[in-house]
């Protein structure tokens, strides 16, 4: 949570800026910085807000436009972390399946929402969005970062070790902040019918004895099955946890590839600018040489 009026003001302004269409961020940020120029600290803080990457912007958009889906992802993530801590194999297996289905479905929904805003989401960006959602399921702080709606870069968490989110959010106080447009509606629990067991007054002792025997046999079979299932269940839980870690590592590699691709594009742009500057400089040299030649000819004519 914010510790000062300055941080509170910055968070409110950031909440507004990171909810804008991506092309509007920079001009709006600069305009707000000028508007608050009388407060030098606040103006500097506004000016220092970084433009979100496309993947981060898509997640921020999703948090504001479809908070119910995001909350579903985060709820399953919390249950997944609890199941992993308890080594609950059956629950972990089911939640892992839900995680994959949810992140894929929500990423598809996010791409559709972004397209409605005029932003085309490439496969590379979609992978970063899905990696960020997966990270929010694996790490509680990553979930807070997603909820803030103030991401500036995608998140990759392996579920092992402490995650550094300082470069992923716009401001340090983001981890205690929630986007103002977030609205999660918790449905009222459905009332369950009251069931009453009415004993059959006509049941005789023989039927009761036969039923008791079946219960005892079933209990014995259950105990034997549970004893036999413990070892493979523990092994399966360990393998499921390893699967989560490997998937997160794959997501991290994909994110690094995307970052290198973005850096390559930026370098290409810089090369184009440098070539243009070189061409202009060469034209200036040629003009100067022509001017010198003209001057020399004029001087030579004077000597004739």
PDB file of C-alpha atoms in Angstrom, residues 15-270:
ATOM      1  CA  UNK A  15      -4.006   3.636 -12.762  1.00  0.00           C
ATOM      2  CA  UNK A  16      -5.455   6.113 -15.252  1.00  0.00           C
ATOM      3  CA  UNK A  17      -2.512   5.967 -17.671  1.00  0.00           C
ATOM      4  CA  UNK A  18      -2.143   2.186 -17.818  1.00  0.00           C
ATOM      5  CA  UNK A  19      -5.849   1.852 -18.575  1.00  0.00           C
ATOM      6  CA  UNK A  20      -5.494   3.929 -21.761  1.00  0.00           C
ATOM      7  CA  UNK A  21      -5.081   2.564 -25.302  1.00  0.00           C
ATOM      8  CA  UNK A  22      -1.416   1.754 -25.813  1.00  0.00           C
ATOM      9  CA  UNK A  23      -0.664   4.528 -28.378  1.00  0.00           C
ATOM     10  CA  UNK A  24      -2.155   7.148 -26.020  1.00  0.00           C
ATOM     11  CA  UNK A  25       0.134   6.367 -23.084  1.00  0.00           C
ATOM     12  CA  UNK A  26       3.201   8.472 -23.905  1.00  0.00           C
ATOM     13  CA  UNK A  27       1.429  11.699 -24.981  1.00  0.00           C
ATOM     14  CA  UNK A  28      -0.973  11.445 -22.019  1.00  0.00           C
ATOM     15  CA  UNK A  29       1.882  10.807 -19.575  1.00  0.00           C
ATOM     16  CA  UNK A  30       3.866  13.787 -20.884  1.00  0.00           C
ATOM     17  CA  UNK A  31       0.786  16.008 -20.769  1.00  0.00           C
ATOM     18  CA  UNK A  32       0.112  15.031 -17.146  1.00  0.00           C
ATOM     19  CA  UNK A  33       3.741  15.662 -16.219  1.00  0.00           C
ATOM     20  CA  UNK A  34       3.445  19.196 -17.628  1.00  0.00           C
ATOM     21  CA  UNK A  35       0.107  19.674 -15.884  1.00  0.00           C
ATOM     22  CA  UNK A  36       1.737  18.878 -12.514  1.00  0.00           C
ATOM     23  CA  UNK A  37       5.001  20.728 -13.170  1.00  0.00           C
ATOM     24  CA  UNK A  38       4.434  22.909 -10.094  1.00  0.00           C
ATOM     25  CA  UNK A  39       5.034  19.781  -7.983  1.00  0.00           C
ATOM     26  CA  UNK A  40       8.494  18.774  -9.159  1.00  0.00           C
ATOM     27  CA  UNK A  41       8.533  15.413  -7.367  1.00  0.00           C
ATOM     28  CA  UNK A  42       5.139  14.387  -8.717  1.00  0.00           C
ATOM     29  CA  UNK A  43       5.974  15.596 -12.235  1.00  0.00           C
ATOM     30  CA  UNK A  44       9.251  13.652 -12.168  1.00  0.00           C
ATOM     31  CA  UNK A  45       7.440  10.556 -10.932  1.00  0.00           C
ATOM     32  CA  UNK A  46       4.877  10.803 -13.728  1.00  0.00           C
ATOM     33  CA  UNK A  47       7.571  11.356 -16.341  1.00  0.00           C
ATOM     34  CA  UNK A  48       9.381   8.262 -15.038  1.00  0.00           C
ATOM     35  CA  UNK A  49       6.426   5.937 -15.660  1.00  0.00           C
ATOM     36  CA  UNK A  50       7.462   3.470 -18.351  1.00  0.00           C
ATOM     37  CA  UNK A  51       5.291   2.545 -21.291  1.00  0.00           C
ATOM     38  CA  UNK A  52       4.018  -1.025 -20.961  1.00  0.00           C
ATOM     39  CA  UNK A  53       5.119  -3.686 -23.402  1.00  0.00           C
ATOM     40  CA  UNK A  54       2.333  -5.042 -25.600  1.00  0.00           C
ATOM     41  CA  UNK A  55       2.025  -8.208 -23.476  1.00  0.00           C
ATOM     42  CA  UNK A  56       1.864  -6.240 -20.215  1.00  0.00           C
ATOM     43  CA  UNK A  57      -0.700  -3.855 -21.720  1.00  0.00           C
ATOM     44  CA  UNK A  58      -2.877  -6.797 -22.802  1.00  0.00           C
ATOM     45  CA  UNK A  59      -2.862  -8.202 -19.246  1.00  0.00           C
ATOM     46  CA  UNK A  60      -3.634  -4.744 -17.802  1.00  0.00           C
ATOM     47  CA  UNK A  61      -6.495  -4.433 -20.284  1.00  0.00           C
ATOM     48  CA  UNK A  62      -7.846  -7.841 -19.297  1.00  0.00           C
ATOM     49  CA  UNK A  63      -7.774  -6.935 -15.583  1.00  0.00           C
ATOM     50  CA  UNK A  64      -9.919  -3.888 -16.279  1.00  0.00           C
ATOM     51  CA  UNK A  65     -12.240  -5.326 -18.933  1.00  0.00           C
ATOM     52  CA  UNK A  66     -12.787  -8.883 -17.694  1.00  0.00           C
ATOM     53  CA  UNK A  67     -11.862  -9.037 -13.995  1.00  0.00           C
ATOM     54  CA  UNK A  68     -14.025 -12.134 -13.442  1.00  0.00           C
ATOM     55  CA  UNK A  69     -11.802 -14.242 -15.725  1.00  0.00           C
ATOM     56  CA  UNK A  70      -8.652 -12.896 -14.114  1.00  0.00           C
ATOM     57  CA  UNK A  71     -10.007 -13.607 -10.638  1.00  0.00           C
ATOM     58  CA  UNK A  72     -10.858 -17.159 -11.696  1.00  0.00           C
ATOM     59  CA  UNK A  73      -7.266 -17.657 -12.830  1.00  0.00           C
ATOM     60  CA  UNK A  74      -5.896 -16.280  -9.560  1.00  0.00           C
ATOM     61  CA  UNK A  75      -8.304 -18.345  -7.454  1.00  0.00           C
ATOM     62  CA  UNK A  76      -7.260 -21.575  -9.174  1.00  0.00           C
ATOM     63  CA  UNK A  77      -3.629 -20.488  -8.754  1.00  0.00           C
ATOM     64  CA  UNK A  78      -4.042 -20.067  -4.992  1.00  0.00           C
ATOM     65  CA  UNK A  79      -5.628 -23.517  -4.752  1.00  0.00           C
ATOM     66  CA  UNK A  80      -2.833 -24.939  -6.913  1.00  0.00           C
ATOM     67  CA  UNK A  81      -0.134 -23.553  -4.639  1.00  0.00           C
ATOM     68  CA  UNK A  82      -1.916 -24.955  -1.600  1.00  0.00           C
ATOM     69  CA  UNK A  83      -2.289 -28.384  -3.210  1.00  0.00           C
ATOM     70  CA  UNK A  84       1.396 -28.398  -4.185  1.00  0.00           C
ATOM     71  CA  UNK A  85       2.388 -27.500  -0.622  1.00  0.00           C
ATOM     72  CA  UNK A  86       0.199 -30.306   0.763  1.00  0.00           C
ATOM     73  CA  UNK A  87       1.251 -32.786  -1.949  1.00  0.00           C
ATOM     74  CA  UNK A  88      -2.430 -33.483  -2.630  1.00  0.00           C
ATOM     75  CA  UNK A  89      -1.891 -35.491  -5.819  1.00  0.00           C
ATOM     76  CA  UNK A  90      -5.494 -35.769  -6.973  1.00  0.00           C
ATOM     77  CA  UNK A  91      -6.262 -32.108  -6.398  1.00  0.00           C
ATOM     78  CA  UNK A  92      -2.932 -31.013  -7.882  1.00  0.00           C
ATOM     79  CA  UNK A  93      -3.576 -33.061 -11.018  1.00  0.00           C
ATOM     80  CA  UNK A  94      -7.045 -31.592 -11.484  1.00  0.00           C
ATOM     81  CA  UNK A  95      -5.902 -28.031 -10.774  1.00  0.00           C
ATOM     82  CA  UNK A  96      -2.937 -28.360 -13.137  1.00  0.00           C
ATOM     83  CA  UNK A  97      -5.347 -29.392 -15.878  1.00  0.00           C
ATOM     84  CA  UNK A  98      -7.539 -26.397 -15.027  1.00  0.00           C
ATOM     85  CA  UNK A  99      -4.480 -24.116 -15.057  1.00  0.00           C
ATOM     86  CA  UNK A 100      -3.560 -25.070 -18.592  1.00  0.00           C
ATOM     87  CA  UNK A 101      -7.127 -24.804 -19.829  1.00  0.00           C
ATOM     88  CA  UNK A 102      -7.697 -21.479 -18.073  1.00  0.00           C
ATOM     89  CA  UNK A 103      -4.503 -19.742 -19.153  1.00  0.00           C
ATOM     90  CA  UNK A 104      -5.057 -20.822 -22.760  1.00  0.00           C
ATOM     91  CA  UNK A 105      -8.722 -19.736 -22.732  1.00  0.00           C
ATOM     92  CA  UNK A 106      -8.070 -16.444 -20.966  1.00  0.00           C
ATOM     93  CA  UNK A 107      -5.161 -15.651 -23.299  1.00  0.00           C
ATOM     94  CA  UNK A 108      -7.459 -16.219 -26.277  1.00  0.00           C
ATOM     95  CA  UNK A 109     -10.024 -13.915 -24.680  1.00  0.00           C
ATOM     96  CA  UNK A 110      -7.323 -11.295 -24.029  1.00  0.00           C
ATOM     97  CA  UNK A 111      -6.222 -11.398 -27.677  1.00  0.00           C
ATOM     98  CA  UNK A 112      -9.814 -10.844 -28.743  1.00  0.00           C
ATOM     99  CA  UNK A 113     -10.210  -7.908 -26.320  1.00  0.00           C
ATOM    100  CA  UNK A 114      -6.961  -6.336 -27.544  1.00  0.00           C
ATOM    101  CA  UNK A 115      -8.071  -6.759 -31.146  1.00  0.00           C
ATOM    102  CA  UNK A 116     -11.194  -4.798 -30.258  1.00  0.00           C
ATOM    103  CA  UNK A 117      -8.851  -1.987 -29.181  1.00  0.00           C
ATOM    104  CA  UNK A 118      -7.072  -2.107 -32.529  1.00  0.00           C
ATOM    105  CA  UNK A 119      -3.997  -3.988 -31.260  1.00  0.00           C
ATOM    106  CA  UNK A 120      -3.009  -7.219 -32.991  1.00  0.00           C
ATOM    107  CA  UNK A 121      -1.466  -9.727 -30.591  1.00  0.00           C
ATOM    108  CA  UNK A 122       1.200 -11.909 -32.200  1.00  0.00           C
ATOM    109  CA  UNK A 123       1.926 -15.484 -31.121  1.00  0.00           C
ATOM    110  CA  UNK A 124       5.069 -14.274 -29.360  1.00  0.00           C
ATOM    111  CA  UNK A 125       3.118 -11.683 -27.359  1.00  0.00           C
ATOM    112  CA  UNK A 126       0.358 -14.229 -26.613  1.00  0.00           C
ATOM    113  CA  UNK A 127       2.988 -16.573 -25.160  1.00  0.00           C
ATOM    114  CA  UNK A 128       4.175 -13.760 -22.874  1.00  0.00           C
ATOM    115  CA  UNK A 129       0.587 -13.085 -21.780  1.00  0.00           C
ATOM    116  CA  UNK A 130       0.070 -16.762 -20.984  1.00  0.00           C
ATOM    117  CA  UNK A 131       3.424 -16.901 -19.158  1.00  0.00           C
ATOM    118  CA  UNK A 132       2.352 -13.920 -17.038  1.00  0.00           C
ATOM    119  CA  UNK A 133      -0.968 -15.578 -16.148  1.00  0.00           C
ATOM    120  CA  UNK A 134       0.863 -18.805 -15.300  1.00  0.00           C
ATOM    121  CA  UNK A 135       3.277 -16.848 -13.096  1.00  0.00           C
ATOM    122  CA  UNK A 136       0.330 -15.281 -11.270  1.00  0.00           C
ATOM    123  CA  UNK A 137      -0.900 -18.794 -10.503  1.00  0.00           C
ATOM    124  CA  UNK A 138       2.503 -19.964  -9.270  1.00  0.00           C
ATOM    125  CA  UNK A 139       3.467 -16.935  -7.180  1.00  0.00           C
ATOM    126  CA  UNK A 140       1.310 -14.893  -4.786  1.00  0.00           C
ATOM    127  CA  UNK A 141       3.231 -11.641  -5.399  1.00  0.00           C
ATOM    128  CA  UNK A 142       2.936 -12.123  -9.160  1.00  0.00           C
ATOM    129  CA  UNK A 143      -0.830 -12.431  -8.621  1.00  0.00           C
ATOM    130  CA  UNK A 144      -0.786  -9.073  -6.784  1.00  0.00           C
ATOM    131  CA  UNK A 145       1.185  -7.520  -9.631  1.00  0.00           C
ATOM    132  CA  UNK A 146      -1.394  -8.725 -12.163  1.00  0.00           C
ATOM    133  CA  UNK A 147      -4.284  -7.466 -10.009  1.00  0.00           C
ATOM    134  CA  UNK A 148      -2.722  -3.995  -9.871  1.00  0.00           C
ATOM    135  CA  UNK A 149      -3.220  -3.439 -13.615  1.00  0.00           C
ATOM    136  CA  UNK A 150       0.127  -1.596 -13.557  1.00  0.00           C
ATOM    137  CA  UNK A 151       2.368  -4.083 -15.366  1.00  0.00           C
ATOM    138  CA  UNK A 152       5.059  -2.682 -17.640  1.00  0.00           C
ATOM    139  CA  UNK A 153       6.589  -6.004 -18.673  1.00  0.00           C
ATOM    140  CA  UNK A 154       5.536  -9.668 -18.673  1.00  0.00           C
ATOM    141  CA  UNK A 155       6.319 -11.918 -15.695  1.00  0.00           C
ATOM    142  CA  UNK A 156       7.997 -15.313 -15.713  1.00  0.00           C
ATOM    143  CA  UNK A 157       7.947 -17.350 -12.488  1.00  0.00           C
ATOM    144  CA  UNK A 158       9.231 -20.888 -12.005  1.00  0.00           C
ATOM    145  CA  UNK A 159       7.517 -21.424  -8.668  1.00  0.00           C
ATOM    146  CA  UNK A 160      10.960 -21.947  -7.104  1.00  0.00           C
ATOM    147  CA  UNK A 161      12.815 -19.204  -5.240  1.00  0.00           C
ATOM    148  CA  UNK A 162      11.888 -15.579  -4.623  1.00  0.00           C
ATOM    149  CA  UNK A 163      10.566 -13.590  -7.573  1.00  0.00           C
ATOM    150  CA  UNK A 164      11.859 -10.066  -8.241  1.00  0.00           C
ATOM    151  CA  UNK A 165       8.967  -7.989  -9.584  1.00  0.00           C
ATOM    152  CA  UNK A 166      10.603  -4.557  -9.329  1.00  0.00           C
ATOM    153  CA  UNK A 167      11.029  -4.266 -13.106  1.00  0.00           C
ATOM    154  CA  UNK A 168       7.608  -5.737 -13.921  1.00  0.00           C
ATOM    155  CA  UNK A 169       5.408  -3.070 -12.309  1.00  0.00           C
ATOM    156  CA  UNK A 170       5.233   0.676 -12.808  1.00  0.00           C
ATOM    157  CA  UNK A 171       5.660   1.588  -9.136  1.00  0.00           C
ATOM    158  CA  UNK A 172       6.848  -0.209  -5.969  1.00  0.00           C
ATOM    159  CA  UNK A 173       3.438   0.296  -4.355  1.00  0.00           C
ATOM    160  CA  UNK A 174       1.697  -1.595  -7.157  1.00  0.00           C
ATOM    161  CA  UNK A 175       1.817  -4.882  -5.233  1.00  0.00           C
ATOM    162  CA  UNK A 176      -0.673  -3.494  -2.738  1.00  0.00           C
ATOM    163  CA  UNK A 177      -2.840  -1.785  -5.336  1.00  0.00           C
ATOM    164  CA  UNK A 178      -5.813  -2.985  -7.353  1.00  0.00           C
ATOM    165  CA  UNK A 179      -7.020  -1.445 -10.616  1.00  0.00           C
ATOM    166  CA  UNK A 180     -10.033   0.713  -9.837  1.00  0.00           C
ATOM    167  CA  UNK A 181     -12.165  -0.816 -12.563  1.00  0.00           C
ATOM    168  CA  UNK A 182     -11.762  -4.297 -11.103  1.00  0.00           C
ATOM    169  CA  UNK A 183     -15.103  -5.634  -9.985  1.00  0.00           C
ATOM    170  CA  UNK A 184     -15.448  -9.236  -8.948  1.00  0.00           C
ATOM    171  CA  UNK A 185     -18.924 -10.493  -8.338  1.00  0.00           C
ATOM    172  CA  UNK A 186     -19.043 -13.427  -6.005  1.00  0.00           C
ATOM    173  CA  UNK A 187     -22.150 -15.463  -6.748  1.00  0.00           C
ATOM    174  CA  UNK A 188     -24.430 -16.372  -3.909  1.00  0.00           C
ATOM    175  CA  UNK A 189     -23.986 -20.011  -2.944  1.00  0.00           C
ATOM    176  CA  UNK A 190     -26.745 -22.217  -4.241  1.00  0.00           C
ATOM    177  CA  UNK A 191     -28.929 -23.489  -1.456  1.00  0.00           C
ATOM    178  CA  UNK A 192     -28.598 -27.204  -1.000  1.00  0.00           C
ATOM    179  CA  UNK A 193     -31.688 -29.315  -0.451  1.00  0.00           C
ATOM    180  CA  UNK A 194     -32.014 -30.770   3.012  1.00  0.00           C
ATOM    181  CA  UNK A 195     -31.826 -34.538   2.818  1.00  0.00           C
ATOM    182  CA  UNK A 196     -33.406 -36.672   5.486  1.00  0.00           C
ATOM    183  CA  UNK A 197     -32.790 -40.372   5.862  1.00  0.00           C
ATOM    184  CA  UNK A 198     -35.894 -42.138   6.988  1.00  0.00           C
ATOM    185  CA  UNK A 199     -35.191 -45.596   8.395  1.00  0.00           C
ATOM    186  CA  UNK A 200     -37.258 -48.400   7.009  1.00  0.00           C
ATOM    187  CA  UNK A 201     -39.284 -49.767   9.873  1.00  0.00           C
ATOM    188  CA  UNK A 202     -39.854 -52.968   7.868  1.00  0.00           C
ATOM    189  CA  UNK A 203     -36.141 -53.861   7.611  1.00  0.00           C
ATOM    190  CA  UNK A 204     -35.468 -57.134   9.405  1.00  0.00           C
ATOM    191  CA  UNK A 205     -32.353 -58.289  11.217  1.00  0.00           C
ATOM    192  CA  UNK A 206     -31.134 -60.400   8.298  1.00  0.00           C
ATOM    193  CA  UNK A 207     -31.128 -57.459   5.913  1.00  0.00           C
ATOM    194  CA  UNK A 208     -29.319 -55.323   8.500  1.00  0.00           C
ATOM    195  CA  UNK A 209     -26.672 -57.991   9.049  1.00  0.00           C
ATOM    196  CA  UNK A 210     -26.087 -58.374   5.307  1.00  0.00           C
ATOM    197  CA  UNK A 211     -25.746 -54.603   4.931  1.00  0.00           C
ATOM    198  CA  UNK A 212     -23.290 -54.406   7.837  1.00  0.00           C
ATOM    199  CA  UNK A 213     -21.178 -57.136   6.262  1.00  0.00           C
ATOM    200  CA  UNK A 214     -21.040 -55.294   2.946  1.00  0.00           C
ATOM    201  CA  UNK A 215     -19.954 -52.126   4.771  1.00  0.00           C
ATOM    202  CA  UNK A 216     -17.152 -53.983   6.547  1.00  0.00           C
ATOM    203  CA  UNK A 217     -15.950 -55.532   3.285  1.00  0.00           C
ATOM    204  CA  UNK A 218     -16.025 -52.154   1.547  1.00  0.00           C
ATOM    205  CA  UNK A 219     -14.084 -50.518   4.400  1.00  0.00           C
ATOM    206  CA  UNK A 220     -11.418 -53.206   4.245  1.00  0.00           C
ATOM    207  CA  UNK A 221     -11.121 -52.872   0.469  1.00  0.00           C
ATOM    208  CA  UNK A 222     -10.868 -49.086   0.789  1.00  0.00           C
ATOM    209  CA  UNK A 223      -8.075 -49.291   3.377  1.00  0.00           C
ATOM    210  CA  UNK A 224      -6.120 -51.685   1.166  1.00  0.00           C
ATOM    211  CA  UNK A 225      -6.606 -49.481  -1.900  1.00  0.00           C
ATOM    212  CA  UNK A 226      -5.547 -46.355   0.015  1.00  0.00           C
ATOM    213  CA  UNK A 227      -2.403 -48.067   1.285  1.00  0.00           C
ATOM    214  CA  UNK A 228      -1.500 -49.188  -2.236  1.00  0.00           C
ATOM    215  CA  UNK A 229      -2.180 -45.736  -3.712  1.00  0.00           C
ATOM    216  CA  UNK A 230       0.005 -43.684  -1.364  1.00  0.00           C
ATOM    217  CA  UNK A 231       3.367 -44.305  -3.057  1.00  0.00           C
ATOM    218  CA  UNK A 232       2.253 -43.658  -6.663  1.00  0.00           C
ATOM    219  CA  UNK A 233       0.224 -40.654  -5.514  1.00  0.00           C
ATOM    220  CA  UNK A 234       3.311 -39.080  -3.929  1.00  0.00           C
ATOM    221  CA  UNK A 235       5.363 -39.851  -7.039  1.00  0.00           C
ATOM    222  CA  UNK A 236       2.699 -38.328  -9.254  1.00  0.00           C
ATOM    223  CA  UNK A 237       2.557 -35.186  -7.091  1.00  0.00           C
ATOM    224  CA  UNK A 238       6.318 -34.752  -7.412  1.00  0.00           C
ATOM    225  CA  UNK A 239       6.118 -35.214 -11.194  1.00  0.00           C
ATOM    226  CA  UNK A 240       3.263 -32.712 -11.469  1.00  0.00           C
ATOM    227  CA  UNK A 241       5.301 -30.168  -9.520  1.00  0.00           C
ATOM    228  CA  UNK A 242       8.282 -30.825 -11.803  1.00  0.00           C
ATOM    229  CA  UNK A 243       6.011 -30.333 -14.832  1.00  0.00           C
ATOM    230  CA  UNK A 244       4.987 -26.916 -13.519  1.00  0.00           C
ATOM    231  CA  UNK A 245       8.621 -25.940 -13.042  1.00  0.00           C
ATOM    232  CA  UNK A 246       9.639 -27.097 -16.541  1.00  0.00           C
ATOM    233  CA  UNK A 247       6.690 -25.293 -18.124  1.00  0.00           C
ATOM    234  CA  UNK A 248       7.642 -22.100 -16.311  1.00  0.00           C
ATOM    235  CA  UNK A 249      11.241 -22.439 -17.494  1.00  0.00           C
ATOM    236  CA  UNK A 250       9.993 -22.888 -21.073  1.00  0.00           C
ATOM    237  CA  UNK A 251       7.879 -19.748 -20.673  1.00  0.00           C
ATOM    238  CA  UNK A 252      10.941 -17.865 -19.423  1.00  0.00           C
ATOM    239  CA  UNK A 253      12.939 -18.919 -22.489  1.00  0.00           C
ATOM    240  CA  UNK A 254      10.119 -17.822 -24.776  1.00  0.00           C
ATOM    241  CA  UNK A 255      10.025 -14.452 -23.054  1.00  0.00           C
ATOM    242  CA  UNK A 256      13.770 -14.018 -23.481  1.00  0.00           C
ATOM    243  CA  UNK A 257      13.445 -14.843 -27.196  1.00  0.00           C
ATOM    244  CA  UNK A 258      10.693 -12.238 -27.522  1.00  0.00           C
ATOM    245  CA  UNK A 259      12.871  -9.663 -25.750  1.00  0.00           C
ATOM    246  CA  UNK A 260      15.759 -10.367 -28.120  1.00  0.00           C
ATOM    247  CA  UNK A 261      13.402 -10.055 -31.089  1.00  0.00           C
ATOM    248  CA  UNK A 262      12.210  -6.692 -29.791  1.00  0.00           C
ATOM    249  CA  UNK A 263      15.820  -5.557 -29.259  1.00  0.00           C
ATOM    250  CA  UNK A 264      16.638  -6.634 -32.832  1.00  0.00           C
ATOM    251  CA  UNK A 265      13.738  -4.590 -34.185  1.00  0.00           C
ATOM    252  CA  UNK A 266      14.904  -1.555 -32.222  1.00  0.00           C
ATOM    253  CA  UNK A 267      18.450  -2.017 -33.542  1.00  0.00           C
ATOM    254  CA  UNK A 268      17.117  -2.221 -37.115  1.00  0.00           C
ATOM    255  CA  UNK A 269      15.311   1.084 -36.537  1.00  0.00           C
ATOM    256  CA  UNK A 270      18.500   2.651 -35.205  1.00  0.00           C
TER     257      UNK A 270
END
